[in-house]
Amino acid sequence: MNAPAKTEEFAVKIPDGVYAETVISVEHYTDRLFRFRMTRPAGFRFRSGEFAMIGLMVGEKPVYRAYSIASPAWDEELEFFSIKVPDGPLTSHLQAIKPGDTVLMRKKPTGTLVLDALTPGKRLYMFSTGTGIAPFASLIRDPETYEKFDEVILTHTCRDVAELKYGFDLVHEINNHEFLHEIVGTKLKHYPTVTREDFTYRGRITDLMESGKLFTDLGVPPLNPETDRGMICGSAAMLKDTKALLEKAGLNEGANNKPSEFVIERAFVG
Ligand code: A2P
């Protein structure tokens, strides 16, 4: 006699109003960082740069955390770039996911790092530290970004070089992509810096802006509210310090309902 089917006994109840998606691939970069891709629900729409609440069932209860969607709006799959916090309520579990596992996602995406929240400009700066690169991973792969801006500058600052790898992989992927590489052309400039070991570009992005080295290295004029737009994503301290420098240069903060010269993602949590 066959053993009774155990599916029901072990079935985890998925909460209402939530998508349950399947993990497709997982890539670990360092002991602190990893990326995963999962299936995208048929009806799920978002704007590149937005975030969603991602979760797992931990025991009987779902645990969620805000995650920027790292894939662009046109992608058939969803990608996320995550930190691993040893005691983190979600990431301590999420870092162990494998292809085939189920990840939860609340249905409504939101966020301020969207092109609609900026007034037209020539040059778009994306300032990121650590996993703050995630919303920009989405936006640099969206053709609309290059329709709206002549130059797109992605700055990514991490403690060490190993933590920059996701950014390098993204740029490599774009340069080798069947249609993106033509759309992007030479418009995308990647400016990776590290603060805790030797590398071509060293230092916090705030210091590099203050000294003017960022602009000299890129061969562009200093920040100008007439031409330049900004998006910021990183730790609370980084948001505050970068915002102060943009304001000092005369740029004003915008929002979805009031587009202006720069935007910040405050939902981001490290
Ligand atoms: P530092 O090494 O000088 O602290 P973390 O991994 O802690 O989130 O940091 C990611 C990167 O952000 C690090 O390179 C860190 O530099 C940098 N950073 C931390 N605080 C700020 C800040 N207030 N302004 C700019 N960069 C910052």
PDB file of C-alpha atoms and ligand atoms in Angstrom, residues 32 83 128-131 157-160 163 193-196 203-207 235-242 270, ligand 1:
ATOM      1  CA  ARG A  32      27.283  39.620   2.713  1.00  0.00           C
ATOM      2  CA  ILE A  83      22.301  41.783   1.853  1.00  0.00           C
ATOM      3  CA  SER A 128      24.323  54.152  -4.618  1.00  0.00           C
ATOM      4  CA  THR A 129      26.126  52.387  -1.806  1.00  0.00           C
ATOM      5  CA  GLY A 130      26.034  48.637  -1.147  1.00  0.00           C
ATOM      6  CA  THR A 131      22.723  46.999  -2.148  1.00  0.00           C
ATOM      7  CA  THR A 157      30.472  52.717  -3.480  1.00  0.00           C
ATOM      8  CA  CYS A 158      31.205  49.653  -1.368  1.00  0.00           C
ATOM      9  CA  ARG A 159      33.615  48.728   1.360  1.00  0.00           C
ATOM     10  CA  ASP A 160      35.698  46.451  -0.885  1.00  0.00           C
ATOM     11  CA  GLU A 163      31.186  43.925  -3.280  1.00  0.00           C
ATOM     12  CA  THR A 193      34.551  53.236  -5.756  1.00  0.00           C
ATOM     13  CA  VAL A 194      35.673  51.471  -2.585  1.00  0.00           C
ATOM     14  CA  THR A 195      36.423  52.831   0.859  1.00  0.00           C
ATOM     15  CA  ARG A 196      38.316  50.084   2.644  1.00  0.00           C
ATOM     16  CA  GLY A 203      36.594  57.067  -1.218  1.00  0.00           C
ATOM     17  CA  ARG A 204      33.018  57.889  -0.290  1.00  0.00           C
ATOM     18  CA  ILE A 205      31.051  59.399  -3.151  1.00  0.00           C
ATOM     19  CA  THR A 206      30.256  62.396  -0.964  1.00  0.00           C
ATOM     20  CA  ASP A 207      33.969  63.155  -0.500  1.00  0.00           C
ATOM     21  CA  SER A 235      22.163  53.875   4.024  1.00  0.00           C
ATOM     22  CA  ALA A 236      20.357  56.602   6.002  1.00  0.00           C
ATOM     23  CA  ALA A 237      23.607  58.493   6.609  1.00  0.00           C
ATOM     24  CA  MET A 238      24.569  58.314   2.929  1.00  0.00           C
ATOM     25  CA  LEU A 239      21.121  59.605   1.858  1.00  0.00           C
ATOM     26  CA  LYS A 240      21.394  62.537   4.224  1.00  0.00           C
ATOM     27  CA  ASP A 241      24.929  63.523   3.213  1.00  0.00           C
ATOM     28  CA  THR A 242      24.347  63.115  -0.536  1.00  0.00           C
ATOM     29  CA  GLY A 270      20.608  48.617   4.172  1.00  0.00           C
TER      30      GLY A 270
HETATM   31  P1  A2P B   1      32.896  53.629   4.792  1.00  0.00           P
HETATM   32  O1  A2P B   1      33.663  52.378   4.543  1.00  0.00           O
HETATM   33  O2  A2P B   1      33.767  54.849   4.865  1.00  0.00           O
HETATM   34  O3  A2P B   1      31.945  53.529   5.954  1.00  0.00           O
HETATM   35  P2  A2P B   1      27.881  49.758   4.272  1.00  0.00           P
HETATM   36  O4  A2P B   1      28.391  48.473   3.699  1.00  0.00           O
HETATM   37  O5  A2P B   1      28.253  49.996   5.691  1.00  0.00           O
HETATM   38  O6  A2P B   1      26.412  50.002   3.993  1.00  0.00           O
HETATM   39  O7  A2P B   1      28.631  50.909   3.463  1.00  0.00           O
HETATM   40  C1  A2P B   1      28.633  50.944   2.063  1.00  0.00           C
HETATM   41  C2  A2P B   1      29.510  52.067   1.609  1.00  0.00           C
HETATM   42  O8  A2P B   1      28.880  53.323   1.944  1.00  0.00           O
HETATM   43  C3  A2P B   1      30.864  52.075   2.279  1.00  0.00           C
HETATM   44  O9  A2P B   1      31.838  52.239   1.283  1.00  0.00           O
HETATM   45  C4  A2P B   1      30.770  53.244   3.233  1.00  0.00           C
HETATM   46  O10 A2P B   1      32.009  53.895   3.461  1.00  0.00           O
HETATM   47  C5  A2P B   1      29.846  54.176   2.490  1.00  0.00           C
HETATM   48  N1  A2P B   1      29.209  55.152   3.377  1.00  0.00           N
HETATM   49  C6  A2P B   1      28.824  54.982   4.659  1.00  0.00           C
HETATM   50  N2  A2P B   1      28.273  56.098   5.172  1.00  0.00           N
HETATM   51  C7  A2P B   1      28.310  57.025   4.189  1.00  0.00           C
HETATM   52  C8  A2P B   1      27.908  58.392   4.095  1.00  0.00           C
HETATM   53  N3  A2P B   1      27.363  59.041   5.138  1.00  0.00           N
HETATM   54  N4  A2P B   1      28.093  59.032   2.920  1.00  0.00           N
HETATM   55  C9  A2P B   1      28.662  58.393   1.866  1.00  0.00           C
HETATM   56  N5  A2P B   1      29.068  57.114   1.891  1.00  0.00           N
HETATM   57  C10 A2P B   1      28.910  56.428   3.029  1.00  0.00           C
END
